[in-house]
Coordinates of N, CA and C in Angstrom, one line a residue:
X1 N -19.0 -26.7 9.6 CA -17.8 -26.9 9.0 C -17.0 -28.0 9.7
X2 N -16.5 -28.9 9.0 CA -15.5 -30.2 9.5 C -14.4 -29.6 10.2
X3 N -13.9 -30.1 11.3 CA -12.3 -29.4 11.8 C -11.2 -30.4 10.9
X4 N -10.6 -29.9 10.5 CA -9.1 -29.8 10.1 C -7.9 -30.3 11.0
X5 N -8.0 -31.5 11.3 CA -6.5 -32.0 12.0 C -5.5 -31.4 12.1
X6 N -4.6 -31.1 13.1 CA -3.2 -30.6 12.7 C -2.3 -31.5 13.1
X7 N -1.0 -31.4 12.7 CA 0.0 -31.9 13.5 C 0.4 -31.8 14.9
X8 N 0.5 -33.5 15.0 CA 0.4 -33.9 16.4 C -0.8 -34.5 17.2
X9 N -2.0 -35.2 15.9 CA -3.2 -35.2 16.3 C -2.8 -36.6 15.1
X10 N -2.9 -38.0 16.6 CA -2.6 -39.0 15.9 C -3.7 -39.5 14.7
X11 N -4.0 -39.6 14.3 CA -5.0 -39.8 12.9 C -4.3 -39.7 11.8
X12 N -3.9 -38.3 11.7 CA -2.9 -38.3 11.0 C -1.6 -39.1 10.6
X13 N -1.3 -40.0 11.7 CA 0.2 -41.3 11.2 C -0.8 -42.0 11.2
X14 N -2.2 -42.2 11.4 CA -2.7 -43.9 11.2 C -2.4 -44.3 9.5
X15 N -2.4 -45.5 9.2 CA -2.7 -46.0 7.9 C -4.2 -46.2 7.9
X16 N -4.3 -45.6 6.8 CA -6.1 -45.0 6.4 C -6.9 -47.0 5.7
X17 N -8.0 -47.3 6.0 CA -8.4 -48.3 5.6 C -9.3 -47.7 4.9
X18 N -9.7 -49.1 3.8 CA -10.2 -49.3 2.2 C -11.8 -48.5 2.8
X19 N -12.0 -47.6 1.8 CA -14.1 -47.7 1.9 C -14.5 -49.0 1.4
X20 N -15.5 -49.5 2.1 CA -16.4 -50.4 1.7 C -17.2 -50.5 1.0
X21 N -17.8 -49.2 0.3 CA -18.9 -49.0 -0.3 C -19.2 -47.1 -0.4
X22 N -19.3 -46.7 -1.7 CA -19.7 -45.6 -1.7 C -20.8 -45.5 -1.7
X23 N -21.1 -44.5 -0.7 CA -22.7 -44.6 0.2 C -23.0 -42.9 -0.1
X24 N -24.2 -42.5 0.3 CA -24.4 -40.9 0.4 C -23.9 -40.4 1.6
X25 N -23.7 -41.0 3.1 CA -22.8 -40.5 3.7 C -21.1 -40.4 3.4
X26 N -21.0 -41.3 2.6 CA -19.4 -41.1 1.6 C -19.7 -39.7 0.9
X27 N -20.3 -39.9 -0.2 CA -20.7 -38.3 -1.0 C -20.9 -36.7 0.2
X28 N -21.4 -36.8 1.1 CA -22.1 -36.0 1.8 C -20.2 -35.5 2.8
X29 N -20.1 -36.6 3.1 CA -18.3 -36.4 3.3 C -17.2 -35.7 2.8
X30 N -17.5 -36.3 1.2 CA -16.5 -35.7 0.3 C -17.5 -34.2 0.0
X31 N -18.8 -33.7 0.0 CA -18.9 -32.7 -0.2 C -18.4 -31.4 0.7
X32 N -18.9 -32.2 2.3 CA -18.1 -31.3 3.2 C -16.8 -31.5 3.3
X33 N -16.1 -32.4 3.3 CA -14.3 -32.0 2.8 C -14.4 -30.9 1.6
X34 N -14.7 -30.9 0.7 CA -14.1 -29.7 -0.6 C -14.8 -28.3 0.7
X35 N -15.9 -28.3 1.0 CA -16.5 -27.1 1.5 C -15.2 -26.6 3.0
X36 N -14.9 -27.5 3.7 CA -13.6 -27.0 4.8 C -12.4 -26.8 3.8
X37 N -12.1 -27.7 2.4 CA -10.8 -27.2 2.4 C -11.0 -25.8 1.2
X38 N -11.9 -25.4 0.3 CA -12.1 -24.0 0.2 C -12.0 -23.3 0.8
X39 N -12.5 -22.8 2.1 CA -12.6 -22.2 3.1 C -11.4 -21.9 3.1
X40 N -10.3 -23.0 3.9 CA -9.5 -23.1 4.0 C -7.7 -22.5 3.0
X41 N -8.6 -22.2 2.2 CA -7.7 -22.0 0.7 C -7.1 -23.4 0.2
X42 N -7.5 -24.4 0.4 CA -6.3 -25.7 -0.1 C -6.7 -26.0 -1.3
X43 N -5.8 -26.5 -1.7 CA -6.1 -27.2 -3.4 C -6.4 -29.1 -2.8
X44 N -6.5 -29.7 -1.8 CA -6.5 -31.1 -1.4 C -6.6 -31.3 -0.2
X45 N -7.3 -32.3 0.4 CA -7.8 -32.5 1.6 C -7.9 -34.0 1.5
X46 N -7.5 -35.0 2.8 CA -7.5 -36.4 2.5 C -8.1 -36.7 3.9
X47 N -9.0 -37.9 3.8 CA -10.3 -38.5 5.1 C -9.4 -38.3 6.7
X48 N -8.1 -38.8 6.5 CA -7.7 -38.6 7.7 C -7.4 -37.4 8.3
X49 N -7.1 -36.4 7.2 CA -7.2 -35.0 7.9 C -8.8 -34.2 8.8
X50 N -9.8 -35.4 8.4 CA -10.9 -34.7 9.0 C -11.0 -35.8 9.9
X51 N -10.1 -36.5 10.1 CA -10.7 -37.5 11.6 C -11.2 -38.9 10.8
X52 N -11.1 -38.8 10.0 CA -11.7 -40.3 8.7 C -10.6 -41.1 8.5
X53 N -9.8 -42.2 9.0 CA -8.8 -42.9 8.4 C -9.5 -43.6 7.4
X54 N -10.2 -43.2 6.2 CA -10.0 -44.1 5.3 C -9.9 -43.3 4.0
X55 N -9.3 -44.2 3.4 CA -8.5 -44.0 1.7 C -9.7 -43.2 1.2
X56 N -9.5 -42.0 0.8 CA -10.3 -40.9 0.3 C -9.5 -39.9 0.0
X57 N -9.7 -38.9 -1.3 CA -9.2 -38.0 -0.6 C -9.8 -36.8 -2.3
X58 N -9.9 -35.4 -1.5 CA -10.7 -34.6 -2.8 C -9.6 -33.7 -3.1
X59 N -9.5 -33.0 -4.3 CA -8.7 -32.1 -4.8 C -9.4 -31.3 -6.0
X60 N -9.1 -29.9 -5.7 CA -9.1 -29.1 -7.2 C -7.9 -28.4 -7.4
X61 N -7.3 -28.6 -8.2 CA -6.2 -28.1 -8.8 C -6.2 -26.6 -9.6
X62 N -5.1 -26.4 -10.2 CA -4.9 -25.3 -11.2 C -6.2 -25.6 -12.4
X63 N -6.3 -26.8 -12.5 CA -7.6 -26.5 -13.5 C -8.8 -26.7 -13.2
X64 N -9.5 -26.4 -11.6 CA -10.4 -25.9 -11.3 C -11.5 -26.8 -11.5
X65 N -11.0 -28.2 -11.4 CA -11.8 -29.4 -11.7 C -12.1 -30.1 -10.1
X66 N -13.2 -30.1 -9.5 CA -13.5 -30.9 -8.3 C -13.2 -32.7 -8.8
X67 N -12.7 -33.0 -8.0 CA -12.5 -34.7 -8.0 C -11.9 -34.9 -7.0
X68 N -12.6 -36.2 -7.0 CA -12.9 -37.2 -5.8 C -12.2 -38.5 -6.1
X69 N -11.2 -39.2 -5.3 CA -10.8 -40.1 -4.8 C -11.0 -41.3 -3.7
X70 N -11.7 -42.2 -4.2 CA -12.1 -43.2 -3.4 C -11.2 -44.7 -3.7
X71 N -10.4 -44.8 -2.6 CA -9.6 -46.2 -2.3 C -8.5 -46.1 -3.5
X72 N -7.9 -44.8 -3.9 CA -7.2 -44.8 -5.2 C -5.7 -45.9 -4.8
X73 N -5.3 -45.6 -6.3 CA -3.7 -46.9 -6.4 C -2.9 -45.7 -7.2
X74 N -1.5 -45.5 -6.9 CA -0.9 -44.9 -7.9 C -0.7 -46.1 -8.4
X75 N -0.8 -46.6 -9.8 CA 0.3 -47.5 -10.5 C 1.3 -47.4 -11.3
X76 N 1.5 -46.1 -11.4 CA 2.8 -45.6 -12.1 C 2.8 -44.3 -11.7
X77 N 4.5 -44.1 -11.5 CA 5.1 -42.3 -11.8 C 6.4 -42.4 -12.4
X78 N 6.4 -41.0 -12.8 CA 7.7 -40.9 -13.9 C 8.7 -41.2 -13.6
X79 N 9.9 -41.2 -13.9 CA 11.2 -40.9 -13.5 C 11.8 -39.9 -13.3
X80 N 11.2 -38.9 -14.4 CA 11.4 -37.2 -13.8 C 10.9 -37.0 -12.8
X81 N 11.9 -36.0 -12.2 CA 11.4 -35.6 -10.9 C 11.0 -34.0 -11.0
X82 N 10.2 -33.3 -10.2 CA 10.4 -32.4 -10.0 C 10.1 -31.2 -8.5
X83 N 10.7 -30.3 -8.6 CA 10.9 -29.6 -7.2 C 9.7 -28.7 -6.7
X84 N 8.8 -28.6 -5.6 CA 8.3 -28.1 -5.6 C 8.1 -27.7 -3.8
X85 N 7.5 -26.1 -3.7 CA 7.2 -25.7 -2.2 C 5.7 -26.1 -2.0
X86 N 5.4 -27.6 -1.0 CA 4.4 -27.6 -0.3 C 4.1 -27.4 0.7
X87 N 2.9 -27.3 0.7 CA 2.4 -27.1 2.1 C 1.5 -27.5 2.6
X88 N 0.7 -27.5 4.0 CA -0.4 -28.5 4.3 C -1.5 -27.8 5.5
X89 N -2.6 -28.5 4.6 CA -3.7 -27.9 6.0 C -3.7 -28.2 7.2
X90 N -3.3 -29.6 7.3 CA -3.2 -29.8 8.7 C -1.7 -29.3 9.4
X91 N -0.9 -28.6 8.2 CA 0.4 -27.8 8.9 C 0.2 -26.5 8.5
X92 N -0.8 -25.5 8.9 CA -0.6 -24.3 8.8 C 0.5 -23.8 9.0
X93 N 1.0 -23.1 7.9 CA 1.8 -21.6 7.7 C 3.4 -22.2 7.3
X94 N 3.5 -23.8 7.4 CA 4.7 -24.1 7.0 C 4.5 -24.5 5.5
X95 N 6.1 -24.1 5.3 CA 6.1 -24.4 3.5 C 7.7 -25.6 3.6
X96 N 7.8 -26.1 2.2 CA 9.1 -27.1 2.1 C 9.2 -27.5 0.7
X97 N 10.3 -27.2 -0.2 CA 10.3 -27.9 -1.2 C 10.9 -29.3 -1.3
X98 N 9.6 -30.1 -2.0 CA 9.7 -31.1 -2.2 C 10.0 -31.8 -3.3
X99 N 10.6 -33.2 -4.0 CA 10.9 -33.5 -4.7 C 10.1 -34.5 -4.5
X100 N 9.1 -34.8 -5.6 CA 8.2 -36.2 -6.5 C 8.3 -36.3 -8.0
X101 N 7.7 -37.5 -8.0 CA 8.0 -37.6 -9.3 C 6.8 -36.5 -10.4
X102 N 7.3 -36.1 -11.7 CA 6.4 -35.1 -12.4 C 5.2 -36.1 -12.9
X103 N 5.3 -37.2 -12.9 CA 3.9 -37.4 -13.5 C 3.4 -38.7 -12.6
X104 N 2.4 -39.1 -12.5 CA 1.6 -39.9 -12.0 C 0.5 -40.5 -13.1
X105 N -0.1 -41.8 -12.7 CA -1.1 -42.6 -13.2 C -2.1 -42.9 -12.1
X106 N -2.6 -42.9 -11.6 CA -3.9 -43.6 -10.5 C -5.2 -43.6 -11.0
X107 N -5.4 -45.3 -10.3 CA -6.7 -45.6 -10.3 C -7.6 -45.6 -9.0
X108 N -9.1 -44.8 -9.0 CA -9.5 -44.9 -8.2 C -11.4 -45.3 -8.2
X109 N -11.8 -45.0 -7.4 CA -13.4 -44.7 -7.5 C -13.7 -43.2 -7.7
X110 N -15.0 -42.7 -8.5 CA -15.3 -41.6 -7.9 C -16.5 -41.3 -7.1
X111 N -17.0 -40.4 -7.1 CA -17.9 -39.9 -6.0 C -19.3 -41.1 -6.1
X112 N -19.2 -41.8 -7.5 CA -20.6 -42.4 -8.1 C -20.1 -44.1 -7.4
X113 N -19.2 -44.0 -7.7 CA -18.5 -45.6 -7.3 C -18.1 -45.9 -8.5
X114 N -17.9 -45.1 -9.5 CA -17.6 -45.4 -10.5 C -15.6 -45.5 -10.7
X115 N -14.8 -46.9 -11.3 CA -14.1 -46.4 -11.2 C -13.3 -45.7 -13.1
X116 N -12.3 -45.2 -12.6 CA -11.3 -44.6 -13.7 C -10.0 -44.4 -13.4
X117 N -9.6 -43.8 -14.2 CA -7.8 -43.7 -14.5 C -7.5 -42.2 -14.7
X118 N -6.1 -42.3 -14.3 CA -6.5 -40.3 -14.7 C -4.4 -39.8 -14.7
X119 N -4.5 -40.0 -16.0 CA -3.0 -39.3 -16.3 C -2.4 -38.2 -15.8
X120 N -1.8 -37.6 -14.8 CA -1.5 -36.4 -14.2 C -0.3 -35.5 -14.5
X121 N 0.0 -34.6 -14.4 CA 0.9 -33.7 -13.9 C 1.1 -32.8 -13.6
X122 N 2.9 -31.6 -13.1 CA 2.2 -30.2 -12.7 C 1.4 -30.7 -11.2
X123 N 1.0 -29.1 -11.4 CA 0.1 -29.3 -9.8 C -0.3 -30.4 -9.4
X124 N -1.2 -31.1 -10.3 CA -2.3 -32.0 -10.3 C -1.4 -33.3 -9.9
X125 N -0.3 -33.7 -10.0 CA 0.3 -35.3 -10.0 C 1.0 -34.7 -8.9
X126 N 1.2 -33.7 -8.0 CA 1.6 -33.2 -6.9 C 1.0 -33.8 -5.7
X127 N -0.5 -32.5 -5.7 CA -0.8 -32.7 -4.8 C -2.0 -34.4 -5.3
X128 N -2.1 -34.9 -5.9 CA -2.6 -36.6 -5.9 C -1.3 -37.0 -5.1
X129 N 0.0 -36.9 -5.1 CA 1.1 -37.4 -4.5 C 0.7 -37.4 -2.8
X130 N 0.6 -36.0 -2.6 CA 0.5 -35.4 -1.7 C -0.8 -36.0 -0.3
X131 N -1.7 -35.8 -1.1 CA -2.7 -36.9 -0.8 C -2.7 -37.7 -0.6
X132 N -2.4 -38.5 -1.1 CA -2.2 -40.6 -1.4 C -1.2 -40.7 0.1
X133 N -0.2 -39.5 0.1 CA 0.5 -40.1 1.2 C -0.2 -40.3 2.5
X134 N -0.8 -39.0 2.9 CA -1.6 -38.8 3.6 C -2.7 -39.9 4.0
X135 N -2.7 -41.0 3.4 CA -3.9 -42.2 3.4 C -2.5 -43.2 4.0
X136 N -1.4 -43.2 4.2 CA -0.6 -44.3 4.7 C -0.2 -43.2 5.6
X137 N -0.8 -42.5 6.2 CA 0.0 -41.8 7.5 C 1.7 -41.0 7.0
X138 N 1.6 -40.4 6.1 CA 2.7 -39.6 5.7 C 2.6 -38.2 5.6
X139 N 3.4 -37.6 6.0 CA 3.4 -35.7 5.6 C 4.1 -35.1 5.1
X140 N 4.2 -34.3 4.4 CA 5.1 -33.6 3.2 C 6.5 -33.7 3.8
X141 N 6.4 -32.9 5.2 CA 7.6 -32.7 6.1 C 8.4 -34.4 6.3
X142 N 7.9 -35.4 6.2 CA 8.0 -36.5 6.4 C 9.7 -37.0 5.0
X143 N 8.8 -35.8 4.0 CA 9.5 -36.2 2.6 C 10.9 -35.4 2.2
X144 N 10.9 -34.2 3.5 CA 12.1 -33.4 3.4 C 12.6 -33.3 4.2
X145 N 13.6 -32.3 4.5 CA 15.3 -32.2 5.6 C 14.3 -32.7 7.2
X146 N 15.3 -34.2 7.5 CA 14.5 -34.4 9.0 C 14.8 -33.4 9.8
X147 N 16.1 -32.1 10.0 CA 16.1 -31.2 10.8 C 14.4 -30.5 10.6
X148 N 14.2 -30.2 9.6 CA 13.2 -29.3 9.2 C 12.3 -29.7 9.9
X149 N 12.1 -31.2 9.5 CA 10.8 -32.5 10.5 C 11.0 -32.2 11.9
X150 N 11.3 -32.4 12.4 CA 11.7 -32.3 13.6 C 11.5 -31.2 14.2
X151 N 11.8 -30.0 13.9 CA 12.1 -28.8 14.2 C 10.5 -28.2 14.0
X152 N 9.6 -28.2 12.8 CA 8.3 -27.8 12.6 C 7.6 -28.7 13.6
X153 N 7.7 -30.6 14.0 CA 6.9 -31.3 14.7 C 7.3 -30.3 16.4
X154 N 8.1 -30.2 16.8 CA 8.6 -29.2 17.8 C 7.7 -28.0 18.4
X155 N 7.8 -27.7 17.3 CA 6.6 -26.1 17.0 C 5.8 -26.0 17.4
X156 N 4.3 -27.5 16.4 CA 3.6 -27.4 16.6 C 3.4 -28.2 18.0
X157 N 4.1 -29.3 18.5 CA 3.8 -29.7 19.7 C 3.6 -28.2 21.1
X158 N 4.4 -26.7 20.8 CA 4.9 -26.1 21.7 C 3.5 -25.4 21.4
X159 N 2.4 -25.2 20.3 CA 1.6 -24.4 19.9 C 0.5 -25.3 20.2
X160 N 0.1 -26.4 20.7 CA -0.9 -27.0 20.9 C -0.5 -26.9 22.7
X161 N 0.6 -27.0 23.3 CA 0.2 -26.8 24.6 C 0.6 -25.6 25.6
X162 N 0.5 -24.4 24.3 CA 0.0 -23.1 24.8 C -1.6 -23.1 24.7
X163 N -2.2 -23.8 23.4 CA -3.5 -23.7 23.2 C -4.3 -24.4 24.5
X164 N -3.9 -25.1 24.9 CA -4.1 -26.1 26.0 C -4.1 -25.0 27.1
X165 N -3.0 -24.4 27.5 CA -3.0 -23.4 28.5 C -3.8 -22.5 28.8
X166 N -4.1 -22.2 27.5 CA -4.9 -21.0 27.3 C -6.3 -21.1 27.1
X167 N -7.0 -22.5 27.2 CA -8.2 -23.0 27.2 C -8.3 -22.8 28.9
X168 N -7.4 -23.4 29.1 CA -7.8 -23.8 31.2 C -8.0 -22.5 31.7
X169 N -7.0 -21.7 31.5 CA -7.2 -20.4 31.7 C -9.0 -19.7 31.5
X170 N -8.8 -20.0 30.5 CA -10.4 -19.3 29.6 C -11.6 -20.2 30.7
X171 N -11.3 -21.3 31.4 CA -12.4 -21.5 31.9 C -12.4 -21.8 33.4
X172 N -11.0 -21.3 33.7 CA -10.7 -21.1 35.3 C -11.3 -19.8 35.4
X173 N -11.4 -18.4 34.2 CA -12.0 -17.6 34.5 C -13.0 -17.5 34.5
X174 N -14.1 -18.6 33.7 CA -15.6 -18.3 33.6 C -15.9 -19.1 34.7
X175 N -15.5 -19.5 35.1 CA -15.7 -20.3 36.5 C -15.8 -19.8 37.3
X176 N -14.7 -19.0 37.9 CA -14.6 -17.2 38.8 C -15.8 -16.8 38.6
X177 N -15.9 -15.9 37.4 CA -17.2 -15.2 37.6 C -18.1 -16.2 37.5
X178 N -18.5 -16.9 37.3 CA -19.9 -17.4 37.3 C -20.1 -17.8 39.1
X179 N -18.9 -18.5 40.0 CA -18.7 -18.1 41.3 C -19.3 -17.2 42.2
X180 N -18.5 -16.0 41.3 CA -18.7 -14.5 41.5 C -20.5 -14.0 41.4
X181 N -21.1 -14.7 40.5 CA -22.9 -14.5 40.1 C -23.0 -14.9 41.3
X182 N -23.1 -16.3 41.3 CA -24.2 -17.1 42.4 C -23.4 -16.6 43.3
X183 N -22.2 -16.1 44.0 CA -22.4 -15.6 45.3 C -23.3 -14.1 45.7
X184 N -23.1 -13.2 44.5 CA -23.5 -12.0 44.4 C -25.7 -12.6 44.8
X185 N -25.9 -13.4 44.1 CA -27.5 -14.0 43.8 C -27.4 -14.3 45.7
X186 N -26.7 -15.4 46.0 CA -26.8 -15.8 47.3 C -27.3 -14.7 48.2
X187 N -26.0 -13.8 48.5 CA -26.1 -12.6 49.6 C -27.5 -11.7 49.1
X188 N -28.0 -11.4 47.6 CA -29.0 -11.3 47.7 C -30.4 -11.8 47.9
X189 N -30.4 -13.0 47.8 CA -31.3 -13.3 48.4 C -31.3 -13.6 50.2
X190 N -30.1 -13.8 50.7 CA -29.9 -13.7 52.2 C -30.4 -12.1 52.8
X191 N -30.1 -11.0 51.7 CA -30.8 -10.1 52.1 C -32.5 -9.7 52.3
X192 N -33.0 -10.2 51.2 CA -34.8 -10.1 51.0 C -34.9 -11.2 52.0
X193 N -34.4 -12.3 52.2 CA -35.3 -13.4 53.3 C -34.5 -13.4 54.6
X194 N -34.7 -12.3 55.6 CA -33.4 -12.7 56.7 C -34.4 -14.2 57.4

């Protein structure tokens, strides 16, 4: 399974560059992206969330349709707007309602290199929103109350270097005991060979 970026893991602000070519390592990418973000429960997952800065990005939506995004363009969104609570894989467990526009137009490649057009709305012109940002280094949190930004970037910076802590720890102790072996091994063998 691919790891999942989180915030505070710069890849995520890079601006994502164009694919060059849809190749079977492209396909073989976009298959394991949908397979981590299933897992995951997400309805969208975009290249730089897996360590990939380039313009990519997969979704299945409310209508249960797998597609694939390669080097997309929005070229149009509505004027309506509408309100909605997101959230993100690389931001576990935070939510934020957001305001985009309700419909979208983008052109992109798909999984064949084939390209198309694809009228959106609802979920589906959300999270394409949602995504597309995510290829110029944007995050939902980015789109709502900067207290909020700020305050969640906070969080997660305080939860990555407990994780940090608690790695050193985990191998300051297997270090001990494994110490603890080969001394225990030593004095036995100092005992069979005086």
């Amino acid at each position: 399974m691919i790891k999942i970026y989180k915030l505070g893991e710069e890849v995520l602000r890079e601006k994502a560059e164009p694919v060059a070519e849809v190749t079977d390592e492209i396909r073989k990418l976009t298959d394991d992206m949908f397979e981590a973000m299933i897992a995951a429960d997400g309805v969208g997952l975009a290249g730089p969330q897996v360590g990939r800065p380039i313009r990519l990005f997969v979704v299945i939506a409310d209508d249960n349709v797998r597609r694939v995004f390669i080097n997309p363009q929005i070229i149009a969104t509505s004027e309506e707007l509408s309100d909605y609570d997101e959230g993100c894989l690389s931001i576990p467990g935070v939510w934020e309602s957001i305001k985009r526009p309700a419909k979208v137009t983008v052109q992109a490649l798909n999984e064949n290199g084939r390209p198309f057009t694809l009228e959106a709305d609802g979920l589906l012109a959300r999270v394409i929103q949602h995504e597309y940002d995510h290829l110029d280094g944007i995050l939902f949190i980015d789109r709502g109350d900067s207290e909020f930004a700020e305050k969640t970037k906070e969080q997660f910076k305080k939860r990555e270097e407990r994780a940090v802590k608690k790695h050193a720890e985990k191998e300051a102790k297997e270090r001990s005991i494994a110490a603890k072996i080969a001394a225990k091994g030593a004095k036995k063998t100092a005992k069979e060979n005086p």
